[in-house]
Coordinates of C-alpha atoms and ligand atoms in Angstrom, one line a residue:
X1 CA 8.2 -3.2 3.7
X2 CA 9.6 -5.3 7.1
X3 CA 6.7 -6.0 9.5
X4 CA 8.3 -6.3 13.1
X5 CA 5.9 -7.5 16.5
X6 CA 7.4 -7.4 20.3
X7 CA 5.5 -7.9 23.4
X8 CA 6.5 -7.6 27.7
X9 CA 3.4 -8.7 29.6
X10 CA 2.9 -12.0 31.6
X11 CA 1.6 -14.5 28.9
X12 CA 3.6 -16.3 26.9
X13 CA 5.3 -14.3 24.2
X14 CA 6.0 -16.4 20.9
X15 CA 2.5 -17.5 19.9
X16 CA 1.9 -13.9 20.1
X17 CA 4.7 -12.8 17.9
X18 CA 4.0 -15.7 15.4
X19 CA 0.5 -14.2 15.0
X20 CA 1.4 -10.8 15.0
X21 CA 3.6 -11.7 12.2
X22 CA 1.5 -13.6 10.1
X23 CA -0.3 -10.5 10.2
X24 CA 1.8 -8.0 8.7
X25 CA 3.4 -10.9 6.6
X26 CA 1.6 -8.0 3.5
X27 CA 4.5 -5.9 4.3
X28 CA 7.6 -8.4 3.2
X29 CA 8.1 -13.0 3.1
X30 CA 11.2 -12.5 2.9
X31 CA 12.4 -14.5 6.4
X32 CA 11.0 -14.3 9.9
X33 CA 13.0 -14.2 12.9
X34 CA 12.4 -13.8 16.4
X35 CA 14.2 -13.4 19.6
X36 CA 12.6 -14.2 23.6
X37 CA 14.4 -14.0 26.7
X38 CA 13.9 -16.5 29.7
X39 CA 15.2 -16.2 33.1
X40 CA 18.3 -13.9 31.4
X41 CA 18.8 -15.5 28.5
X42 CA 17.4 -14.4 24.8
X43 CA 17.5 -17.3 22.4
X44 CA 16.2 -17.3 18.6
X45 CA 15.0 -18.2 15.5
X46 CA 15.4 -17.4 12.4
X47 CA 14.7 -18.9 9.1
X48 CA 15.3 -17.6 5.3
X49 CA 10.8 -17.2 4.2
X50 CA 7.0 -17.7 5.2
X51 CA 6.6 -17.3 8.8
X52 CA 4.8 -20.8 8.7
X53 CA 8.7 -21.8 8.2
X54 CA 9.3 -20.1 11.2
X55 CA 6.5 -21.1 12.4
X56 CA 7.5 -24.9 12.4
X57 CA 10.8 -24.4 13.3
X58 CA 9.0 -22.6 16.7
X59 CA 6.7 -26.3 17.3
X60 CA 10.3 -28.3 16.8
X61 CA 12.4 -25.9 19.2
X62 CA 9.7 -23.9 21.5
X63 CA 11.3 -20.6 23.4
X64 CA 9.9 -19.7 26.1
X65 CA 9.1 -16.5 27.6
X66 CA 6.8 -13.4 28.3
X67 CA 9.6 -11.2 26.4
X68 CA 10.4 -11.0 22.4
X69 CA 10.7 -9.4 19.8
X70 CA 10.0 -10.7 16.2
X71 CA 10.4 -9.6 12.8
X72 CA 9.3 -10.5 8.8
X73 CA 11.6 -9.0 6.2
X74 CA 11.4 -7.3 3.0
X75 CA 14.9 -7.5 1.7
X76 CA 16.6 -4.4 1.6
X77 CA 20.7 -4.8 2.3
X78 CA 21.4 -8.3 2.4
X79 CA 20.6 -11.1 0.0
X80 CA 17.3 -13.3 1.6
X81 CA 18.5 -15.3 3.5
X82 CA 19.2 -16.9 7.5
X83 CA 22.0 -14.6 8.8
X84 CA 20.7 -11.6 6.8
X85 CA 17.4 -12.1 9.1
X86 CA 16.6 -10.3 12.0
X87 CA 16.4 -10.2 14.4
X88 CA 20.0 -9.0 14.6
X89 CA 22.3 -9.3 17.9
X90 CA 25.5 -7.5 18.9
X91 CA 29.2 -9.0 19.9
X92 CA 28.2 -10.3 22.7
X93 CA 24.9 -11.4 21.6
X94 CA 23.2 -10.3 24.3
X95 CA 21.3 -7.6 22.4
X96 CA 18.5 -7.8 20.2
X97 CA 16.5 -6.1 17.1
X98 CA 14.3 -6.0 14.8
X99 CA 14.7 -3.0 12.8
X100 CA 12.2 -1.9 9.3
X101 CA 13.6 1.3 7.9
X102 CA 16.9 2.0 6.0
X103 CA 20.7 3.0 7.6
X104 CA 22.1 5.5 4.8
X105 CA 24.3 6.3 6.6
X106 CA 25.8 2.8 7.5
X107 CA 28.9 2.6 5.7
X108 CA 30.7 5.3 7.5
X109 CA 29.1 3.8 11.5
X110 CA 30.3 0.3 10.1
X111 CA 33.8 0.7 9.5
X112 CA 34.2 3.5 12.5
X113 CA 32.5 0.1 14.8
X114 CA 35.1 -2.1 12.8
X115 CA 37.6 0.3 14.2
X116 CA 36.0 -0.2 17.3
X117 CA 37.0 -4.0 17.4
X118 CA 33.2 -5.2 16.9
X119 CA 32.5 -7.4 14.4
X120 CA 29.5 -8.4 12.2
X121 CA 27.6 -11.2 11.2
X122 CA 24.9 -10.3 7.9
X123 CA 25.5 -8.1 5.1
X124 CA 22.7 -5.6 6.8
X125 CA 22.1 -2.0 7.6
X126 CA 20.5 -2.7 10.6
X127 CA 23.2 -4.8 12.4
X128 CA 25.1 -1.7 12.6
X129 CA 22.3 -0.3 14.8
X130 CA 22.9 -2.8 17.4
X131 CA 26.3 -2.4 18.1
X132 CA 25.6 1.2 18.1
X133 CA 23.6 0.4 21.0
X134 CA 26.5 -2.4 22.7
X135 CA 29.1 0.2 22.2
X136 CA 26.5 2.6 24.5
X137 CA 25.2 0.6 27.1
X138 CA 26.2 1.4 29.9
X139 CA 24.1 -0.3 31.8
X140 CA 21.0 1.5 31.0
X141 CA 19.1 0.9 27.5
X142 CA 17.0 3.4 27.0
X143 CA 19.8 6.1 27.4
X144 CA 22.0 3.5 24.9
X145 CA 19.5 3.5 22.6
X146 CA 19.5 7.0 22.7
X147 CA 22.6 7.8 21.7
X148 CA 22.9 5.1 18.9
X149 CA 19.7 6.5 17.0
X150 CA 21.4 10.1 17.8
X151 CA 24.5 9.0 14.8
X152 CA 21.8 7.6 12.6
X153 CA 20.6 8.9 9.2
X154 CA 18.1 6.9 7.8
X155 CA 14.2 5.7 8.5
X156 CA 13.8 3.4 11.2
X157 CA 10.9 1.7 13.4
X158 CA 12.2 -0.3 16.1
X159 CA 11.4 -3.0 18.8
X160 CA 15.1 -3.8 21.2
X161 CA 15.6 -6.0 24.4
X162 CA 19.0 -6.6 26.2
X163 CA 19.5 -9.5 28.2
X164 CA 20.7 -7.4 31.4
X165 CA 17.4 -5.8 31.2
X166 CA 14.5 -8.7 31.3
X167 CA 12.2 -6.1 32.4
X168 CA 11.9 -3.8 29.2
X169 CA 11.1 -2.9 25.4
X170 CA 12.4 -0.7 23.9
X171 CA 10.7 0.9 20.5
X172 CA 11.5 3.8 18.6
X173 CA 9.7 5.4 15.1
X174 CA 11.8 7.6 12.6
X175 CA 10.0 7.6 9.2
X176 CA 8.3 4.1 9.0
X177 CA 5.9 3.4 11.4
X178 CA 5.6 2.1 15.0
X179 CA 2.2 1.8 17.0
X180 CA 2.1 0.6 20.7
X181 CA -1.0 -1.7 22.1
X182 CA -2.5 -1.1 25.2
X183 CA -3.0 -4.0 26.4
X184 CA -3.3 -3.4 29.8
X185 CA -0.7 -1.6 32.2
X186 CA 2.6 -3.6 31.8
X187 CA 1.7 -5.8 28.9
X188 CA 2.1 -4.2 25.2
X189 CA 2.9 -5.2 22.4
X190 CA 5.1 -2.9 19.8
X191 CA 3.3 -2.9 16.0
X192 CA 4.4 -2.4 12.6
X193 CA 0.4 -1.7 11.9
X194 CA -3.0 -2.5 14.3
X195 CA -3.6 -5.2 12.7
X196 CA -1.3 -7.4 14.9
X197 CA -2.4 -5.9 18.0
X198 CA -6.4 -6.0 17.8
X199 CA -6.7 -9.4 19.2
X200 CA -5.5 -8.8 22.1
X201 CA -7.0 -4.6 22.3
X202 CA -8.4 -2.0 20.4
X203 CA -6.4 1.1 22.5
X204 CA -3.4 2.5 21.2
X205 CA -0.2 4.9 20.7
X206 CA 0.8 6.0 17.7
X207 CA 4.6 6.6 18.1
X208 CA 5.7 9.8 15.8
X209 CA 9.2 10.3 14.6
X210 CA 12.5 11.1 16.4
X211 CA 10.1 9.2 19.8
X212 CA 11.8 6.1 21.8
X213 CA 9.0 4.0 23.8
X214 CA 10.1 2.1 27.2
X215 CA 7.9 -0.3 28.2
X216 CA 7.5 -2.4 31.0
X217 CA 5.8 -4.6 33.6
X218 CA 5.2 -1.3 35.1
X219 CA 4.4 1.6 32.9
X220 CA 5.7 3.5 29.9
X221 CA 7.0 6.0 29.0
X222 CA 7.6 7.9 26.0
X223 CA 10.6 10.0 25.1
X224 CA 12.6 12.2 22.5
X225 CA 15.8 11.1 20.9
X226 CA 17.1 13.7 23.9
X227 CA 15.2 12.2 26.7
X228 CA 12.6 15.0 26.7
X229 CA 9.2 13.1 27.9
X230 CA 6.4 13.3 25.4
X231 CA 2.5 12.8 27.1
X232 CA -0.2 10.7 24.2
X233 CA -3.2 9.3 25.1
X234 CA -4.6 6.2 23.6
X235 CA -6.8 6.5 20.3
X236 CA -8.9 3.4 19.7
X237 CA -7.8 1.3 16.5
X238 CA -11.5 1.8 13.9
X239 CA -10.7 -2.1 12.6
X240 CA -12.4 -5.5 13.4
X241 CA -10.9 -8.7 13.1
X242 CA -13.3 -10.2 10.6
X243 CA -12.1 -8.2 8.7
X244 CA -8.8 -9.3 8.6
X245 CA -9.6 -12.2 7.8
X246 CA -10.4 -14.4 4.9
X247 CA -13.8 -15.3 5.6
X248 CA -13.9 -17.8 3.3
X249 CA -12.7 -16.2 0.1
X250 CA -9.6 -18.9 -0.9
X251 CA -7.4 -15.4 -0.7
X252 CA -7.3 -12.2 0.5
X253 CA -7.2 -10.7 -3.1
X254 CA -10.2 -12.1 -4.0
X255 CA -12.6 -11.1 -1.0
X256 CA -11.1 -7.5 -2.1
X257 CA -12.0 -8.0 -5.3
X258 CA -15.7 -9.0 -3.9
X259 CA -15.8 -6.4 -1.5
X260 CA -16.0 -4.0 -4.0
X261 CA -19.4 -3.0 -4.4
X262 CA -19.7 -2.0 -0.6
X263 CA -16.5 -0.5 0.1
X264 CA -17.2 1.5 -3.2
X265 CA -20.6 2.5 -1.2
X266 CA -18.5 3.5 2.0
X267 CA -16.4 5.8 -0.1
X268 CA -19.6 7.3 -0.8
X269 CA -21.7 7.9 1.6
X270 CA -23.3 10.8 2.9
X271 CA -20.9 12.3 0.4
X272 CA -23.2 11.5 -2.9
X273 CA -26.6 13.2 -1.6
X274 CA -28.6 12.9 -5.0
X275 CA -31.7 14.2 -3.0
X276 CA -30.1 17.5 -2.0
X277 CA -28.5 17.7 -5.6
X278 CA -24.6 18.2 -3.8
X279 CA -21.3 16.9 -3.1
X280 CA -19.8 16.8 0.5
X281 CA -16.6 16.2 1.1
X282 CA -16.3 16.7 5.3
X283 CA -12.3 16.2 5.2
X284 CA -12.1 18.7 2.8
X285 CA -15.0 21.0 3.7
X286 CA -12.7 24.0 5.5
X287 CA -10.6 23.8 2.1
X288 CA -13.3 24.6 -0.2
X289 CA -12.7 28.0 -0.9
X290 CA -9.1 27.4 -2.1
X291 CA -9.6 24.9 -4.1
X292 CA -12.0 26.1 -5.8
X293 CA -9.7 28.8 -7.3
X294 CA -6.4 27.3 -7.3
X295 CA -4.6 28.3 -10.5
X296 CA -3.7 23.8 -11.1
X297 CA -3.5 20.4 -9.2
X298 CA -0.8 17.9 -9.2
X299 CA -1.5 14.6 -7.5
X300 CA 0.9 12.2 -5.8
X301 CA 1.5 8.6 -6.0
X302 CA 3.1 5.5 -6.5
X303 CA 1.7 2.3 -8.4
X304 CA -1.3 1.7 -8.3
X305 CA -2.2 4.6 -6.6
X306 CA -0.3 6.4 -9.9
X307 CA -2.7 4.4 -11.8
X308 CA -6.0 7.1 -9.5
X309 CA -4.0 9.2 -9.9
X310 CA -3.5 9.6 -13.6
X311 CA -7.6 9.0 -14.2
X312 CA -7.7 12.1 -11.3
X313 CA -5.9 13.9 -14.1
X314 CA -9.0 13.0 -16.2
X315 CA -12.0 13.6 -13.9
X316 CA -9.9 17.2 -12.7
X317 CA -9.6 18.7 -16.1
X318 CA -13.1 17.2 -17.7
X319 CA -15.1 18.0 -15.1
X320 CA -13.7 20.9 -13.5
X321 CA -11.7 22.5 -16.0
X322 CA -8.5 22.2 -13.9
X323 CA -5.2 22.0 -15.5
X324 CA -3.7 18.7 -13.5
X325 CA -0.5 17.0 -13.2
X326 CA -0.1 13.5 -12.0
X327 CA 4.1 12.6 -10.8
X328 CA 4.9 9.6 -9.8
X329 CA 6.1 10.7 -5.7
X330 CA 9.8 9.1 -6.3
X331 CA 9.8 11.8 -8.9
X332 CA 8.7 14.0 -7.7
X333 CA 11.0 14.1 -4.5
X334 CA 13.4 14.3 -6.3
X335 CA 12.2 16.9 -8.2
X336 CA 13.8 20.9 -9.0
X337 CA 10.6 22.3 -9.4
X338 CA 9.0 25.5 -7.9
X339 CA 6.0 24.6 -5.6
X340 CA 2.9 26.7 -6.4
X341 CA 1.5 28.4 -3.5
X342 CA -1.7 28.8 -5.3
X343 CA -1.8 24.7 -6.2
X344 CA -3.5 22.2 -4.9
X345 CA -1.3 19.0 -4.2
X346 CA -2.7 15.7 -3.6
X347 CA -1.4 12.8 -2.4
X348 CA -2.8 9.2 -2.7
X349 CA -2.1 6.4 -0.7
X350 CA -3.6 3.5 0.6
X351 CA -1.3 2.2 3.0
X352 CA -1.0 6.4 4.2
X353 CA 3.2 5.1 5.0
X354 CA 4.6 4.5 1.0
X355 CA 8.4 6.9 1.9
X356 CA 8.5 8.3 -1.5
X357 CA 4.9 9.9 -1.1
X358 CA 5.7 10.4 2.4
X359 CA 9.1 12.5 1.5
X360 CA 6.8 14.6 -1.9
X361 CA 4.5 15.6 1.2
X362 CA 7.3 17.4 3.4
X363 CA 9.0 18.7 -0.2
X364 CA 6.0 20.8 -0.5
X365 CA 5.2 21.4 3.4
X366 CA 8.9 23.1 3.8
X367 CA 8.5 24.8 0.1
X368 CA 4.6 26.1 2.3
X369 CA 3.0 24.9 -0.3
X370 CA -0.9 22.8 0.8
X371 CA -0.9 19.2 0.3
X372 CA -4.2 16.8 1.0
X373 CA -4.9 13.6 1.7
X374 CA -6.7 10.3 -0.3
X375 CA -5.6 7.8 2.5
X376 CA -7.4 4.0 3.0
X377 CA -5.3 3.6 6.6
X378 CA -6.7 6.0 9.6
X379 CA -3.5 7.4 10.9
X380 CA -1.3 6.7 8.8
X381 CA 2.0 8.8 8.8
X382 CA 0.7 11.4 5.9
X383 CA -2.9 11.4 6.9
X384 CA -1.8 12.9 9.9
X385 CA 1.2 15.0 8.3
X386 CA -1.3 16.7 6.0
X387 CA -3.6 19.5 6.1
X388 CA -6.5 18.1 4.9
X389 CA -8.4 14.9 3.5
X390 CA -10.3 12.5 2.4
X391 CA -10.9 9.1 3.5
X392 CA -11.4 6.0 1.6
X393 CA -12.6 3.7 4.6
X394 CA -12.3 0.7 2.4
X395 CA -11.0 -1.2 5.3
X396 CA -8.0 -3.2 5.1
X397 CA -6.0 -4.5 2.1
X398 CA -4.3 -7.3 2.9
X399 CA -3.7 -8.7 -0.6
X400 CA -0.2 -7.7 -2.6
X401 CA -1.8 -6.3 -5.1
X402 CA -4.7 -2.8 -4.5
X403 CA -7.9 -3.8 -5.8
X404 CA -10.2 -1.8 -3.5
X405 CA -8.7 0.8 -2.7
X406 CA -8.3 1.6 -5.9
X407 CA -11.8 1.5 -6.6
X408 CA -12.3 3.7 -3.5
X409 CA -9.4 6.6 -5.2
X410 CA -11.5 6.7 -8.2
X411 CA -14.3 7.5 -6.9
X412 CA -13.0 9.7 -4.6
X413 CA -11.6 11.5 -7.3
X414 CA -14.4 11.2 -8.8
X415 CA -17.0 12.9 -6.2
X416 CA -14.4 15.5 -5.8
X417 CA -13.8 16.4 -9.3
X418 CA -17.9 16.4 -8.6
X419 CA -17.7 18.4 -6.1
X420 CA -15.5 21.3 -8.4
X421 CA -16.5 21.4 -11.2
X422 CA -20.5 22.5 -9.8
X423 CA -18.1 25.2 -8.0
X424 CA -16.1 26.6 -10.3
X425 CA -19.4 26.4 -13.1
X426 CA -18.4 23.4 -15.1
X427 CA -20.9 21.2 -14.7
X428 CA -24.1 22.7 -15.6
X429 CA -27.0 22.3 -12.5
X430 CA -29.2 20.6 -14.8
X431 CA -26.6 18.0 -15.6
X432 CA -25.6 17.6 -11.4
X433 CA -28.7 15.1 -10.6
X434 CA -27.9 12.9 -13.2
X435 CA -23.9 12.8 -12.5
X436 CA -24.6 12.1 -8.9
X437 CA -27.4 9.3 -9.6
X438 CA -24.5 7.2 -11.8
X439 CA -22.1 7.6 -9.3
X440 CA -24.6 6.2 -6.8
X441 CA -25.5 3.4 -9.3
X442 CA -22.0 2.4 -9.3
X443 CA -22.1 -0.5 -6.7
X444 CA -24.6 -2.3 -8.1
X445 CA -23.2 -2.6 -11.5
X446 CA -19.9 -3.7 -10.2
X447 CA -21.4 -6.2 -8.4
X448 CA -23.6 -7.1 -11.5
X449 CA -20.2 -7.9 -13.2
X450 CA -18.6 -10.0 -10.6
X451 CA -21.4 -12.6 -11.0
X452 CA -19.6 -13.1 -14.0
X453 CA -16.9 -14.1 -12.4
X454 CA -17.2 -17.7 -13.9
X455 CA -17.2 -17.1 -17.5
X456 CA -14.2 -14.7 -16.6
X457 CA -12.5 -18.1 -15.0
X458 CA -12.9 -19.6 -18.4
X459 CA -11.5 -17.3 -20.1
X460 CA -8.7 -17.4 -17.9
X461 CA -8.1 -20.4 -18.7
X462 CA -7.5 -20.0 -22.2
X463 CA -5.5 -17.9 -22.1
X464 CA -3.4 -18.4 -18.9
X465 CA -0.3 -19.9 -21.1
X466 CA 0.5 -16.6 -23.0
X467 CA 3.7 -14.9 -21.8
X468 CA 2.8 -11.8 -23.3
X469 CA -0.2 -9.5 -23.2
X470 CA -0.5 -5.5 -24.1
X471 CA -3.2 -3.8 -22.9
X472 CA -4.8 -0.7 -24.4
X473 CA -7.5 1.7 -23.3
X474 CA -7.8 5.7 -24.3
X475 CA -8.7 8.4 -22.6
X476 CA -10.6 8.0 -18.8
X477 CA -9.5 4.1 -20.0
X478 CA -6.6 4.9 -20.6
X479 CA -4.9 4.2 -16.4
X480 CA -7.4 1.5 -16.7
X481 CA -5.0 -0.6 -19.4
X482 CA -2.3 0.1 -17.2
X483 CA -3.8 -0.7 -13.7
X484 CA -4.7 -4.1 -15.7
X485 CA -1.5 -4.3 -16.9
X486 CA 0.0 -3.8 -13.6
X487 CA -2.2 -6.8 -11.8
X488 CA -1.0 -9.2 -14.7
X489 CA 2.8 -8.4 -14.1
X490 CA 2.5 -8.2 -10.5
X491 CA 0.7 -11.7 -9.6
X492 CA 1.7 -14.2 -12.8
X493 CA 5.2 -12.4 -13.3
X494 CA 3.2 -12.4 -17.0
X495 CA 4.9 -9.3 -19.7
X496 CA 2.1 -7.5 -19.6
X497 CA 2.1 -3.7 -20.7
X498 CA -0.5 -0.6 -21.1
X499 CA -1.1 1.7 -23.6
X500 CA -2.6 4.3 -25.2
X501 CA -4.2 2.5 -28.1
X502 CA -3.4 5.3 -31.0
X503 CA 0.0 4.7 -29.3
X504 CA 0.1 0.9 -30.5
X505 CA 1.5 2.1 -33.9
X506 CA 4.6 3.1 -32.3
X507 CA 5.6 0.7 -31.4
X508 CA 4.4 -1.9 -29.7
X509 CA 2.3 -2.7 -32.8
X510 CA 5.5 -4.8 -33.8
X511 CA 5.1 -6.8 -31.3
X512 CA 1.4 -8.3 -31.9
X513 CA 1.0 -12.2 -33.5
X514 CA -0.7 -14.9 -32.1
X515 CA 1.4 -15.7 -29.0
X516 CA 0.6 -11.9 -28.2
X517 CA -3.3 -11.1 -26.7
X518 CA -4.0 -7.9 -26.5
X519 CA -6.9 -6.8 -24.1
X520 CA -8.5 -3.3 -25.1
X521 CA -10.7 -1.3 -23.8
X522 CA -13.8 0.2 -25.6
X523 CA -16.9 0.8 -23.4
X524 CA -17.4 4.7 -24.4
X525 CA -19.5 3.8 -27.2
X526 CA -21.3 8.1 -27.2
X527 CA -17.1 9.2 -26.9
X528 CA -15.4 10.8 -30.0
X529 CA -12.6 8.4 -29.3
X530 CA -14.9 5.1 -29.4
X531 CA -14.3 4.6 -33.4
X532 CA -10.8 4.9 -32.7
X533 CA -10.1 1.8 -30.7
X534 CA -11.6 0.3 -33.2
X535 CA -9.8 1.2 -35.4
X536 CA -7.7 -0.4 -33.2
X537 CA -9.4 -3.0 -33.1
X538 CA -8.5 -4.3 -36.9
X539 CA -5.1 -2.6 -36.7
X540 CA -4.6 -5.8 -34.4
X541 CA -7.0 -8.3 -35.9
X542 CA -4.9 -7.5 -39.0
X543 CA -2.0 -8.8 -38.0
X544 CA -4.2 -12.0 -36.0
X545 CA -3.9 -11.5 -32.5
X546 CA -6.2 -12.4 -30.3
X547 CA -8.8 -9.6 -28.7
X548 CA -10.0 -9.4 -26.0
X549 CA -12.1 -6.6 -25.7
X550 CA -14.0 -4.5 -22.8
X551 CA -17.8 -3.6 -24.2
X552 CA -20.3 -2.0 -23.0
X553 CA -24.0 -4.5 -22.5
X554 CA -26.0 -4.9 -25.7
X555 CA -22.7 -3.8 -28.2
X556 CA -23.2 -6.5 -29.9
X557 CA -21.9 -5.5 -33.2
X558 CA -18.2 -5.8 -31.4
X559 CA -18.8 -9.6 -31.0
X560 CA -17.6 -9.5 -34.7
X561 CA -14.1 -7.7 -34.6
X562 CA -12.9 -9.7 -31.0
X563 CA -12.1 -13.0 -29.6
X564 CA -13.3 -12.6 -26.5
X565 CA -15.8 -10.2 -25.6
X566 CA -16.4 -9.6 -21.4
X567 CA -20.0 -7.0 -21.7
X568 CA -20.3 -4.3 -18.3
X569 CA -22.7 -2.3 -18.1
X570 CA -23.4 1.2 -19.5
X571 CA -22.9 4.1 -17.0
X572 CA -21.5 7.9 -17.2
X573 CA -17.9 7.9 -18.8
X574 CA -16.6 9.4 -16.3
X575 CA -17.2 6.4 -14.7
X576 CA -16.5 3.9 -16.8
X577 CA -12.9 3.2 -15.4
X578 CA -15.1 1.7 -12.0
X579 CA -16.2 -0.8 -14.4
X580 CA -14.1 -2.0 -16.6
X581 CA -11.1 -2.4 -13.8
X582 CA -12.6 -5.3 -12.5
X583 CA -12.9 -7.5 -15.3
X584 CA -9.9 -6.8 -15.6
X585 CA -8.3 -7.2 -11.7
X586 CA -10.4 -10.9 -11.8
X587 CA -8.8 -12.1 -15.2
X588 CA -5.6 -11.8 -13.8
X589 CA -6.1 -13.4 -11.0
X590 CA -7.9 -16.1 -12.3
X591 CA -5.1 -16.5 -14.4
X592 CA -1.7 -16.1 -11.9
X593 CA -3.7 -18.9 -9.5
X594 CA -4.0 -21.0 -12.7
X595 CA -0.1 -20.5 -13.4
X596 CA 0.1 -21.4 -9.6
X597 CA 1.4 -18.3 -8.2
X598 CA 0.7 -17.0 -4.7
X599 CA -1.9 -13.9 -5.8
X600 CA -1.4 -12.6 -2.2
X601 CA 2.6 -12.5 -1.8
X602 CA 4.2 -12.2 -5.1
X603 CA 7.6 -12.5 -5.0
X604 CA 9.6 -9.8 -4.3
X605 CA 6.8 -7.2 -3.6
X606 CA 5.6 -5.7 -0.6
X607 CA 2.4 -4.2 0.3
X608 CA 3.6 -1.5 2.0
X609 CA 6.9 0.4 0.7
X610 CA 8.5 2.4 3.4
X611 CA 11.7 2.6 1.7
X612 CA 13.4 4.8 -0.7
Ligands
LIG701 C1 3.2 -0.8 -4.0 C2 1.8 -2.1 -3.6 C3 1.4 -1.5 -4.3 C4 1.0 0.2 -4.6 C5 1.9 1.0 -3.9 C6 1.8 2.5 -3.3 O1 3.6 -1.2 -4.8 O2 2.6 -3.0 -3.8 O3 -0.1 -2.0 -4.1 O4 -0.4 0.2 -5.2 O5 3.0 0.7 -2.9 O6 1.2 1.7 -2.0 P1 0.7 3.6 -0.9 O7 -0.3 2.7 0.0 O8 0.7 4.3 -1.4 O9 -0.9 3.1 -2.1

């Protein structure tokens, strides 16, 4: 949700800023802008739209200088136009600021600043902060930023420069991520995430909430808002450049779909030990006794991660016989519900930065509950603030629509459910090996489905012009149906709904006609509910609907009922979502491409939602 890149050092700033913004574009792409200081003057450029618009403008009107700030925006307050684009500046155009987050008390502060004679050019909450700094500026930028931020309520990751202090770049963080890349002493890159830094250095310092960093060509200093110095060591970024490039694929999303055999393997490497007949989850080892004895489990997440949580709920109930709830983090954080010390709370997040998920974590911790993380981004806020957890090791996910993170989340949840099932005596010793082997076999089966990419693309051609879809599934595959529908709507803008198949009769069946294709997941042929799903397919057929079925290889009968069949390999029931979601991802991808949509940057969405 908005990306920040800033630079101070000995090189020209603008290529470093532009490159960094391109890496952070997944965080928002409503507008982009930069300010660069040269010869005691700060010049700026802002453009509505993508970073490439800013790049074109910079080619025509280059900005020189070795100190600068830049921003790619996901609009919250104020329309996505040039005036509201960052950087924002004070009355005299001497102080420039970029911001990611939301200033909650901006109305009160704006009134106060207007009375003091400040005037505002944009509709943003951000502009308040730069005027607050101006109000407190008495020749010491760090001091002015500290004083201003003491008055601010809300969240921020920000970068500030002043024309009066050509040797200082200030960064500050509360609730929105910010990292300092240390290129060498006196040369730094400040950015919302390390992907904007990695090309220049692997040494990075993550700021914590309420910390301010002042970066100069003589060195760096981190303080609190009350000016108490904080000592921090640089860490090595665990990321390499080709992980964040497209590697010959047309889109990051497609690359990430095709990475799944590997990313799923990474989520089980050293964890599912078939020969030893056990599962080992190092990150939760110290908490295992607690987890085995808990009364209940609650999963908290947003978006696709919430769908993974829903599958987790089925897994934990089925395999470990543990009462489990999955809540939207955005709802949970405002609920008046008791936090139970005998409940294990799991926050699930790819980015580890989603604001509502993070706030749920805070709520539980404040009430004395135990919170565990299932997170992809190493060193992210959620990863650092949870009591313990499991990393996905899926590598960077850049496509806004989550794919590989989802399958890694489900892989981790499946392993945890089996581990707890074994320890709680719910999985019999003689069943253990076959369950573990089924987990290990998944990547190869995913590979097999990916080999059908061309057929799925052909299918997409037949259906890309429809404007409404219904996705049905039951049990483990009800959340898979939700995820399939979400993938389609977020990248192709086709209206799609996911439903538990049996609920269709209670409403959606009224919508079914030739214009509304129905995607049905019907893979668990041995499960009691399989026959019920077949009845649901019959009900759709009777109303003339086109039916695309995801079925298990070898199920020939299904051809008599379905308009189209996509076959997936057979696996153990609890792992079926990991296979069934793959054709749904590919279907959504191809339909979106055929409709001319920008799949990596779908309209109005952002990858990391760091605001409420
Ligand atoms: C955004 C993204 C989704 C993601 C959700 C939760 O909406 O577009 O792909 O599932 O946030 O993000 P998280 O990083 O917490 O998993």
